[in-house]
């Protein structure tokens, strides 16, 4: 039983790490903001859940498991919400594909009174 | 393994610091400062300084980012172009820095057992604090009992900062003598400024679910400080950040209706008074100032009661001062926006004159 | 396994910082900060287990909350009219 739990915990942790790294590659390599956001937003929730479940299986202490469960539930709420808010703010501010590649130093005028 | 993590985190810190110096866009700088706060907190965790990490997480990464954002929203987003020559300043910085590094050469090595800090009072704190104070978390017993006078000073400093912000930034409420259409227009502008919640249904619902949890968690941090990381400072900051979240999503006018400004100011003063009066009571009972064993017949119970009361005072003061500072800044910003939308041409004219 | 996961998180943190410094736009930076915050939560949880003191999880909870609040704050104030005004002045 113990070996089964250990192996499943390792599998969860490794899957989570793989998803994390794929999200990281996505944020570095994808061409524009919306695709980057898609890479991060999709992998982030699942990777967090995987790693936290792996830690839960790794640990027999009940109180620590409750805390991990709280973190898991909160990140399940928070990270999709943050992604949604970010995407809709970008949409609302007419942040379309065409002005995407402009660096923001050009988008903003230096403040001179 | 742990030294590897330390090295990687410190390298991150250096990289972020250079990027902050190099960047001109202040909003990006603030975001990098948020990352800096998160990084230094994880660094503190790796160094086993859990209480410091807690404070850094809630203050450095959370509250200060928000306050700087409000400031930036008032002042504008990019740095002034620098016109003077930087060589004098650079020389001063380099000389001071090298003197400081020269000074560290005399310091004992990190973690050395011969260091004065480990010789002087630390052994007593580590060995005797369980018997003398009876609190499992040594940091709390040092902060709240052995060094209660220092902590009192910190609380007074925070209180003074809040009063200073209030004195400098508190705005006269907008004149209400405008009638009819004008008043309705102004109310409409208020509504537009505050209307982020109408655009964000998802955010509104999730935030409504989260805010009670944040309050509950702040109370947990407040009262669990004797046993684990946490205490009044962190709890106050977490409590205040929940109120910030509410004010940001539902608008300043709604938040003002929920939170009474004069009550908050009263609460800040009550926190300091509660802290100070615990000291005075122990003085009147014939012990030293802030010697909590005078509070009860059993010295340990007295210590527990004293620590509970002063942490409560710290929490009240920190939370209400943070709320005061945020509200003053955000009010100032909203007024500035109204001025701008009402008299934008005047502003432009003035700018042209300059 | 814990150590492998920690190393993976550190690598992802490097990637997020790179994107945060490179930009090129404001929203990329917000995205990078958000991602960095989530990874910090995971790093703190993992560090607690690696160092054998899982009581550190309190800090991870604070991180998750603070991260959410600061992302909302950045979005709220990057929407504010002054920033848009400075954009319009440029055009």
Coordinates of C-alpha atoms in Angstrom, one line a residue:
Chain A
X1 CA 0.0 0.0 0.0
X2 CA 2.8 2.3 1.0
X3 CA 4.7 1.8 -2.2
X4 CA 1.5 2.4 -4.2
X5 CA 1.0 5.7 -2.5
X6 CA 4.6 6.7 -3.0
X7 CA 4.5 5.8 -6.6
X8 CA 1.3 7.7 -7.3
X9 CA 2.6 10.7 -5.3
X10 CA 5.7 10.7 -7.5
X11 CA 3.6 10.4 -10.7
X12 CA 1.4 13.3 -9.6
X13 CA 4.5 15.5 -8.8
X14 CA 6.3 14.7 -12.0
X15 CA 3.2 15.3 -14.1
X16 CA 2.7 18.6 -12.4
X17 CA 6.4 19.6 -13.0
X18 CA 6.1 18.7 -16.6
X19 CA 3.0 20.8 -17.0
X20 CA 4.7 23.7 -15.2
X21 CA 7.6 23.5 -17.5
X22 CA 5.4 23.3 -20.6
X23 CA 3.6 26.4 -19.4
X24 CA 7.0 28.2 -18.9
X25 CA 8.1 27.3 -22.4
X26 CA 4.8 28.6 -23.6
X27 CA 5.2 32.0 -22.0
X28 CA 8.6 32.3 -23.4
X29 CA 8.1 31.0 -27.0
X30 CA 4.6 31.9 -28.0
X31 CA 4.3 34.9 -30.4
X32 CA 1.7 37.2 -28.8
X33 CA -0.1 38.0 -25.6
X34 CA -3.2 36.0 -26.0
X35 CA -1.4 32.8 -27.0
X36 CA 0.9 33.2 -24.0
X37 CA -2.0 33.7 -21.8
X38 CA -3.6 30.6 -23.1
X39 CA -0.4 28.6 -22.4
X40 CA -0.1 29.8 -18.9
X41 CA -3.8 29.8 -18.0
X42 CA -4.4 26.3 -19.1
X43 CA -1.4 24.6 -17.6
X44 CA -1.3 26.6 -14.4
X45 CA -4.5 25.3 -12.8
X46 CA -3.8 21.7 -13.6
X47 CA -0.2 21.8 -12.6
X48 CA -0.9 23.4 -9.3
X49 CA -3.6 20.8 -8.6
X50 CA -1.3 18.0 -9.6
X51 CA 1.6 19.1 -7.4
X52 CA -0.6 19.8 -4.4
X53 CA -2.3 16.4 -4.7
X54 CA 1.1 14.8 -5.0
X55 CA 2.1 16.6 -1.7
X56 CA -1.1 15.5 -0.1
X57 CA -0.4 11.9 -0.9
X58 CA 3.2 12.3 0.3
X59 CA 2.0 13.5 3.7
X60 CA 0.0 11.6 6.3
X61 CA -0.6 14.5 8.7
X62 CA -4.2 15.4 8.7
X63 CA -3.9 19.1 9.6
X64 CA -1.3 19.7 6.9
X65 CA -3.5 18.0 4.4
X66 CA -6.3 20.4 5.4
X67 CA -4.1 23.4 4.7
X68 CA -3.0 21.9 1.3
X69 CA -6.7 21.4 0.5
X70 CA -7.4 25.0 1.3
X71 CA -4.5 26.1 -1.0
X72 CA -5.9 23.8 -3.7
X73 CA -9.4 25.1 -3.5
X74 CA -8.3 28.7 -3.5
X75 CA -6.0 28.3 -6.4
X76 CA -8.8 26.5 -8.3
X77 CA -10.9 29.7 -7.7
X78 CA -8.2 32.3 -8.1
X79 CA -6.1 31.4 -11.1
X80 CA -8.9 31.1 -13.7
X81 CA -10.5 34.2 -12.3
X82 CA -7.2 36.1 -12.6
X83 CA -6.7 34.8 -16.2
X84 CA -10.3 35.9 -17.0
X85 CA -9.8 39.4 -15.6
X86 CA -6.5 39.8 -17.4
X87 CA -7.9 38.7 -20.7
X88 CA -11.0 40.8 -20.5
X89 CA -9.0 43.9 -19.4
X90 CA -6.8 43.4 -22.4
X91 CA -9.8 43.1 -24.7
X92 CA -11.5 46.1 -23.3
X93 CA -8.5 48.3 -23.7
X94 CA -8.5 47.5 -27.4
X95 CA -5.4 45.5 -27.0
X96 CA -5.7 43.8 -30.4
X97 CA -3.2 41.9 -32.4
X98 CA -2.0 44.8 -34.4
X99 CA -0.6 47.0 -31.7
X100 CA 0.6 44.0 -29.8
X101 CA 4.2 44.0 -30.8
X102 CA 4.7 47.6 -29.9
X103 CA 6.8 47.8 -26.8
X104 CA 5.0 49.6 -24.0
X105 CA 7.7 52.3 -23.9
X106 CA 6.2 53.4 -27.3
X107 CA 2.6 53.1 -26.2
X108 CA 3.1 55.5 -23.3
X109 CA 4.2 59.1 -23.8
X110 CA 6.8 60.3 -21.3
X111 CA 5.2 62.6 -18.8
X112 CA 6.3 66.1 -19.4
X113 CA 4.4 69.0 -17.9
Chain B
X1 CA 20.3 21.3 -2.2
X2 CA 19.3 24.1 0.2
X3 CA 22.4 26.1 -0.7
X4 CA 21.5 25.6 -4.4
X5 CA 18.1 27.1 -3.7
X6 CA 19.6 30.0 -1.8
X7 CA 22.0 30.7 -4.6
X8 CA 19.3 30.6 -7.3
X9 CA 17.0 32.8 -5.3
X10 CA 19.7 35.4 -4.6
X11 CA 20.7 35.4 -8.3
X12 CA 17.0 36.1 -9.1
X13 CA 17.1 39.0 -6.7
X14 CA 20.2 40.6 -8.2
X15 CA 18.7 40.2 -11.7
X16 CA 15.4 41.8 -10.7
X17 CA 17.2 44.6 -9.0
X18 CA 19.2 45.5 -12.2
X19 CA 16.0 45.2 -14.3
X20 CA 14.2 47.7 -11.9
X21 CA 17.1 50.2 -12.2
X22 CA 17.1 49.8 -16.0
X23 CA 13.4 50.2 -16.7
X24 CA 11.7 53.5 -17.4
X25 CA 8.0 52.4 -17.2
X26 CA 7.0 52.8 -13.6
X27 CA 4.1 50.4 -13.8
X28 CA 6.5 47.7 -15.0
X29 CA 8.8 48.6 -12.2
X30 CA 6.1 48.2 -9.6
X31 CA 5.3 44.8 -11.0
X32 CA 8.9 43.8 -10.8
X33 CA 9.0 45.1 -7.2
X34 CA 6.1 42.7 -6.5
X35 CA 8.2 39.8 -7.9
X36 CA 11.1 41.1 -5.7
X37 CA 8.9 40.9 -2.6
X38 CA 7.7 37.4 -3.4
X39 CA 11.3 36.3 -4.1
X40 CA 12.7 37.8 -0.9
X41 CA 9.9 36.1 1.1
X42 CA 10.7 32.7 -0.4
X43 CA 14.4 33.4 0.4
X44 CA 13.4 34.0 4.0
X45 CA 11.5 30.8 4.0
X46 CA 14.6 29.0 2.7
X47 CA 16.6 30.6 5.5
X48 CA 14.0 29.4 8.1
X49 CA 12.9 32.9 9.1
X50 CA 9.2 32.1 8.8
X51 CA 7.8 35.1 10.6
X52 CA 9.8 37.5 8.6
X53 CA 8.7 35.7 5.4
X54 CA 5.1 36.1 6.5
X55 CA 5.6 39.8 7.0
X56 CA 7.4 40.3 3.8
X57 CA 4.7 38.3 1.9
X58 CA 1.9 40.4 3.2
X59 CA 3.6 43.8 3.4
X60 CA 6.3 43.8 0.7
X61 CA 4.5 41.9 -2.0
X62 CA 0.9 42.9 -1.2
X63 CA 0.2 46.2 0.5
X64 CA 3.2 48.2 -0.7
X65 CA 2.5 47.2 -4.3
X66 CA -1.1 48.4 -4.0
X67 CA -0.1 51.7 -2.3
X68 CA 2.5 52.4 -5.0
X69 CA 0.0 51.6 -7.7
X70 CA -2.4 54.2 -6.3
X71 CA 0.4 56.7 -6.1
X72 CA 1.4 56.0 -9.7
X73 CA -2.2 56.4 -10.8
X74 CA -2.0 60.0 -9.4
X75 CA 1.5 61.0 -10.7
X76 CA 1.8 59.4 -14.1
X77 CA 3.4 56.4 -15.5
X78 CA 6.9 57.1 -16.7
X79 CA 10.0 58.5 -15.2
X80 CA 11.2 62.1 -15.7
X81 CA 14.0 62.2 -18.2
X82 CA 17.1 62.9 -16.2
X83 CA 19.0 66.0 -17.3
X84 CA 21.7 66.4 -14.7
X85 CA 25.0 64.6 -14.8
X86 CA 24.9 61.5 -12.6
X87 CA 28.6 61.3 -11.8
X88 CA 28.6 63.0 -8.4
X89 CA 25.7 60.8 -7.2
X90 CA 27.4 57.7 -8.6
X91 CA 30.7 58.5 -6.8
X92 CA 28.9 59.0 -3.5
X93 CA 27.0 55.7 -3.9
X94 CA 30.2 53.8 -4.9
X95 CA 32.2 55.2 -2.0
X96 CA 29.4 54.5 0.5
X97 CA 28.9 51.0 -0.8
X98 CA 32.5 50.1 -0.7
X99 CA 32.8 51.5 2.8
X100 CA 29.8 49.3 3.8
X101 CA 31.4 46.3 2.2
X102 CA 34.7 47.0 4.0
X103 CA 32.7 47.2 7.2
X104 CA 31.2 43.8 6.7
X105 CA 34.7 42.3 6.5
X106 CA 35.0 42.6 10.3
X107 CA 31.7 40.9 10.9
X108 CA 31.6 37.3 12.1
X109 CA 30.8 34.7 9.4
X110 CA 27.2 33.9 8.7
X111 CA 25.9 31.3 11.2
X112 CA 29.1 31.4 13.3
X113 CA 28.5 30.4 16.9
X114 CA 31.0 33.1 18.2
X115 CA 28.9 35.9 16.7
X116 CA 27.9 38.4 19.4
X117 CA 24.2 38.0 18.5
X118 CA 24.4 34.4 19.6
X119 CA 26.3 35.2 22.8
X120 CA 24.4 37.9 24.4
X121 CA 20.7 37.5 25.0
X122 CA 19.8 34.9 22.4
X123 CA 20.6 31.9 24.6
X124 CA 18.3 33.1 27.3
X125 CA 15.5 33.6 24.8
X126 CA 16.0 30.2 23.3
X127 CA 16.4 28.3 26.6
X128 CA 14.2 30.1 29.0
X129 CA 11.3 31.6 27.0
X130 CA 9.1 28.5 27.3
X131 CA 9.3 28.6 31.1
X132 CA 9.2 32.4 31.4
X133 CA 6.6 33.2 28.8
X134 CA 5.1 29.9 27.9
X135 CA 4.6 30.6 24.2
X136 CA 5.8 27.9 21.7
X137 CA 6.8 30.5 19.0
X138 CA 10.0 32.1 20.3
X139 CA 9.6 35.0 17.8
X140 CA 6.3 36.0 19.3
X141 CA 7.6 35.8 22.9
X142 CA 10.6 38.0 22.0
X143 CA 8.6 40.4 20.0
X144 CA 5.7 40.7 22.3
X145 CA 7.1 40.1 25.7
X146 CA 10.9 40.6 26.0
X147 CA 11.0 43.4 23.5
X148 CA 7.5 44.8 24.1
X149 CA 8.8 48.3 24.5
X150 CA 10.4 48.2 21.0
X151 CA 7.2 46.8 19.5
X152 CA 5.3 49.6 21.2
X153 CA 7.6 52.0 19.5
X154 CA 6.9 50.4 16.1
X155 CA 3.1 50.6 16.7
X156 CA 3.4 54.3 17.6
X157 CA 5.5 54.9 14.4
X158 CA 2.8 53.2 12.3
X159 CA 0.1 55.3 14.1
X160 CA 2.1 58.5 13.4
X161 CA 2.5 57.6 9.8
X162 CA -1.2 57.1 9.5
X163 CA -1.9 60.5 11.2
X164 CA 0.7 62.2 8.9
X165 CA -1.0 60.8 5.8
X166 CA -4.3 61.9 7.1
X167 CA -3.1 65.4 7.9
X168 CA -1.4 65.8 4.5
X169 CA -3.8 64.1 2.1
X170 CA -7.2 64.2 3.7
X171 CA -9.5 66.0 1.2
X172 CA -12.3 68.3 1.9
X173 CA -15.3 66.4 0.6
X174 CA -16.6 67.7 -2.7
X175 CA -18.9 70.8 -2.3
X176 CA -22.5 69.6 -2.5
X177 CA -24.0 73.0 -3.2
X178 CA -24.3 72.3 -7.0
X179 CA -27.9 71.6 -7.8
X180 CA -29.9 69.9 -10.4
X181 CA -28.2 68.6 -13.6
X182 CA -24.7 69.5 -12.4
X183 CA -25.0 67.4 -9.3
X184 CA -26.4 64.5 -11.3
X185 CA -23.5 64.8 -13.7
X186 CA -21.0 64.6 -10.9
X187 CA -22.8 61.6 -9.4
X188 CA -22.7 60.0 -12.8
X189 CA -18.9 60.6 -13.1
X190 CA -18.6 59.0 -9.7
X191 CA -20.5 56.0 -10.9
X192 CA -18.3 55.7 -14.0
X193 CA -15.2 55.9 -12.0
X194 CA -16.5 53.3 -9.6
X195 CA -18.0 51.0 -12.1
X196 CA -15.4 48.4 -12.5
X197 CA -17.7 45.9 -10.8
X198 CA -20.3 46.3 -13.6
X199 CA -17.9 45.1 -16.1
X200 CA -16.6 42.2 -14.1
X201 CA -19.3 39.8 -13.1
X202 CA -17.0 36.9 -12.6
X203 CA -14.6 38.9 -10.5
X204 CA -17.4 40.3 -8.4
X205 CA -18.8 36.8 -7.6
X206 CA -15.4 35.2 -6.8
X207 CA -14.4 38.2 -4.7
X208 CA -17.6 38.1 -2.7
X209 CA -16.9 34.4 -2.0
X210 CA -13.2 35.1 -1.1
X211 CA -13.6 38.1 1.2
X212 CA -15.2 36.4 4.2
X213 CA -12.5 33.7 3.9
X214 CA -9.7 36.4 4.0
X215 CA -11.2 37.9 7.1
X216 CA -11.4 34.5 8.7
X217 CA -7.8 33.8 7.8
X218 CA -6.7 37.2 9.2
X219 CA -8.3 36.2 12.5
X220 CA -6.6 32.8 12.4
X221 CA -3.2 34.6 11.8
X222 CA -4.0 37.0 14.6
X223 CA -4.7 34.4 17.3
X224 CA -2.5 31.6 16.0
X225 CA 0.6 33.8 16.3
X226 CA 1.5 32.2 19.7
X227 CA 1.9 28.8 18.1
X228 CA 3.0 29.4 14.6
X229 CA 4.1 32.1 12.2
X230 CA 1.9 35.2 12.4
X231 CA 0.8 37.9 14.8
X232 CA -0.8 41.3 14.9
X233 CA 1.2 43.0 12.2
X234 CA 0.5 40.3 9.6
X235 CA -3.1 39.9 10.6
X236 CA -3.7 43.6 10.4
X237 CA -2.2 43.8 6.9
X238 CA -4.2 40.8 5.6
X239 CA -7.4 42.3 7.1
X240 CA -6.7 45.6 5.4
X241 CA -6.0 43.9 2.1
X242 CA -9.4 42.3 2.1
X243 CA -10.9 45.8 2.5
X244 CA -8.7 47.1 -0.3
X245 CA -10.0 44.3 -2.5
X246 CA -13.5 45.3 -1.7
X247 CA -12.8 49.0 -2.3
X248 CA -11.1 48.3 -5.6
X249 CA -13.8 46.1 -7.0
X250 CA -17.0 47.8 -5.7
X251 CA -15.8 51.4 -5.8
X252 CA -14.7 53.9 -3.2
X253 CA -18.2 55.3 -2.6
X254 CA -19.6 51.9 -1.8
X255 CA -16.6 51.1 0.4
X256 CA -17.1 54.4 2.3
X257 CA -20.7 53.4 3.0
X258 CA -19.5 50.1 4.5
X259 CA -16.6 51.4 6.5
X260 CA -17.0 54.5 8.6
X261 CA -14.0 56.8 8.3
X262 CA -14.2 58.2 11.8
X263 CA -14.7 54.7 13.3
X264 CA -11.5 53.6 11.5
X265 CA -9.6 56.6 12.9
X266 CA -11.0 55.8 16.4
X267 CA -9.9 52.2 16.0
X268 CA -6.3 53.2 15.2
X269 CA -6.1 55.2 18.3
X270 CA -7.8 52.5 20.4
X271 CA -5.2 50.0 19.3
X272 CA -2.3 52.1 20.5
X273 CA -4.1 52.9 23.7
X274 CA -4.8 49.3 24.4
X275 CA -1.2 48.4 23.9
X276 CA 0.0 51.3 26.1
X277 CA -2.6 50.6 28.8
X278 CA -1.4 47.0 29.2
X279 CA 2.0 48.4 30.1
X280 CA 0.5 51.0 32.5
X281 CA -1.6 48.3 34.3
X282 CA 1.4 46.1 34.8
X283 CA 3.2 49.3 36.1
X284 CA 0.4 49.9 38.6
X285 CA 0.5 46.3 39.8
X286 CA 4.0 46.8 41.0
X287 CA 6.0 45.3 38.2
X288 CA 8.0 46.8 35.3
X289 CA 6.5 48.4 32.3
X290 CA 5.2 45.7 30.0
X291 CA 5.9 42.9 32.5
X292 CA 2.8 40.9 31.9
X293 CA 3.3 38.5 34.8
X294 CA 1.7 41.3 36.9
X295 CA -1.6 40.9 35.0
X296 CA -2.7 37.7 36.6
X297 CA -1.9 35.6 39.7
X298 CA -0.3 32.9 37.6
X299 CA 2.7 34.5 35.8
X300 CA 2.3 32.3 32.7
X301 CA -1.4 33.1 32.4
X302 CA -0.5 36.8 32.8
X303 CA 2.0 36.5 29.9
X304 CA -0.6 34.8 27.7
X305 CA -3.2 37.5 28.5
X306 CA -0.7 40.3 27.9
X307 CA 0.5 38.9 24.6
X308 CA -3.1 38.4 23.4
X309 CA -4.1 42.0 24.3
X310 CA -1.1 43.7 22.8
X311 CA -1.3 41.6 19.6
X312 CA -5.0 42.7 19.4
X313 CA -3.9 46.3 19.8
X314 CA -1.2 45.9 17.1
X315 CA -3.7 44.3 14.7
X316 CA -6.3 47.0 15.2
X317 CA -3.8 49.8 14.7
X318 CA -2.1 48.3 11.6
X319 CA -5.3 47.4 9.9
X320 CA -7.0 50.7 10.4
X321 CA -3.8 52.7 9.5
X322 CA -3.5 50.8 6.3
X323 CA -7.1 51.4 5.5
X324 CA -6.7 55.1 6.3
X325 CA -3.7 55.5 4.1
X326 CA -5.3 53.6 1.2
X327 CA -8.6 55.6 1.4
X328 CA -6.7 59.0 1.6
X329 CA -4.7 58.1 -1.5
X330 CA -7.6 56.7 -3.5
X331 CA -9.8 59.7 -2.6
X332 CA -7.1 62.0 -3.7
X333 CA -6.9 60.1 -7.0
X334 CA -10.7 60.1 -7.6
X335 CA -10.8 63.9 -6.9
X336 CA -8.0 64.4 -9.3
X337 CA -9.8 62.4 -11.9
X338 CA -13.0 64.5 -11.4
X339 CA -11.0 67.7 -11.8
X340 CA -9.5 66.3 -14.9
X341 CA -12.8 65.3 -16.5
X342 CA -14.5 68.5 -15.5
X343 CA -11.8 71.0 -16.3
X344 CA -9.6 69.1 -18.7
X345 CA -9.2 72.1 -21.0
X346 CA -8.1 74.3 -18.1
X347 CA -5.4 71.8 -17.3
X348 CA -4.3 71.7 -20.9
X349 CA -4.2 75.5 -21.1
X350 CA -2.0 75.6 -18.0
X351 CA 0.3 73.0 -19.4
X352 CA 0.6 75.0 -22.6
X353 CA 1.5 78.2 -20.6
X354 CA 4.3 76.3 -18.9
Chain C
X1 CA 10.7 13.5 -6.4
X2 CA 10.2 16.6 -4.2
X3 CA 13.6 17.9 -5.2
X4 CA 12.9 17.3 -8.9
X5 CA 9.7 19.2 -8.6
X6 CA 11.4 22.0 -6.8
X7 CA 14.0 22.3 -9.5
X8 CA 11.3 22.3 -12.2
X9 CA 9.5 25.2 -10.3
X10 CA 12.8 27.1 -10.1
X11 CA 13.3 26.7 -13.9
X12 CA 9.8 27.9 -14.6
X13 CA 10.4 30.9 -12.3
X14 CA 13.4 31.8 -14.5
X15 CA 11.2 31.7 -17.5
X16 CA 8.5 33.9 -15.9
X17 CA 11.1 36.4 -14.8
X18 CA 12.5 36.5 -18.3
X19 CA 9.1 37.3 -19.7
X20 CA 8.5 39.9 -17.0
X21 CA 11.6 41.7 -17.9
X22 CA 11.3 41.4 -21.6
X23 CA 7.7 42.5 -21.7
X24 CA 7.0 43.8 -24.4
X25 CA 3.6 44.9 -23.2
X26 CA 2.0 45.7 -19.9
X27 CA -0.3 42.7 -20.0
X28 CA 2.6 40.4 -20.6
X29 CA 4.2 41.6 -17.4
X30 CA 1.0 41.2 -15.4
X31 CA 0.8 37.7 -16.8
X32 CA 4.3 37.0 -15.8
X33 CA 3.8 38.3 -12.3
X34 CA 0.7 36.3 -11.8
X35 CA 2.4 33.1 -13.0
X36 CA 5.4 33.9 -10.8
X37 CA 3.1 34.3 -7.8
X38 CA 1.5 30.9 -8.4
X39 CA 4.8 29.3 -8.7
X40 CA 6.0 30.9 -5.5
X41 CA 3.0 29.3 -3.7
X42 CA 4.1 25.9 -5.1
X43 CA 7.8 26.6 -4.2
X44 CA 6.9 27.5 -0.6
X45 CA 4.8 24.4 -0.2
X46 CA 7.5 22.2 -1.7
X47 CA 10.3 23.9 0.4
X48 CA 8.3 23.1 3.5
X49 CA 8.3 19.4 2.7
X50 CA 11.9 19.4 1.5
X51 CA 13.0 21.0 4.7
X52 CA 10.8 18.8 6.8
X53 CA 8.7 21.6 8.3
X54 CA 5.3 21.6 6.6
X55 CA 3.9 24.2 9.0
X56 CA 5.2 26.7 6.5
X57 CA 2.0 26.2 4.5
X58 CA 0.4 29.2 6.2
X59 CA 2.7 31.4 4.2
X60 CA 1.6 29.7 1.0
X61 CA -2.0 30.5 1.7
X62 CA -1.1 34.2 2.3
X63 CA 0.7 34.2 -1.0
X64 CA -2.2 32.8 -3.0
X65 CA -4.4 35.6 -1.5
X66 CA -1.9 38.4 -1.9
X67 CA -1.2 37.4 -5.5
X68 CA -4.9 37.6 -6.4
X69 CA -5.3 40.9 -4.7
X70 CA -2.3 42.5 -6.4
X71 CA -3.3 41.3 -9.9
X72 CA -6.7 42.8 -9.4
X73 CA -5.1 46.0 -8.2
X74 CA -2.8 46.3 -11.2
X75 CA -5.8 45.7 -13.5
X76 CA -8.0 48.2 -11.7
X77 CA -5.4 51.0 -11.8
X78 CA -4.1 50.2 -15.3
X79 CA -7.7 50.8 -16.4
X80 CA -7.8 54.2 -14.8
X81 CA -8.4 57.2 -16.9
X82 CA -5.0 58.8 -16.2
X83 CA -3.1 56.1 -18.0
X84 CA -5.5 56.3 -20.9
X85 CA -5.2 60.0 -20.9
X86 CA -1.4 59.8 -21.3
X87 CA -2.0 57.3 -24.2
X88 CA -4.3 59.8 -25.9
X89 CA -1.9 62.7 -25.5
X90 CA 0.7 60.8 -27.4
X91 CA -1.6 60.3 -30.4

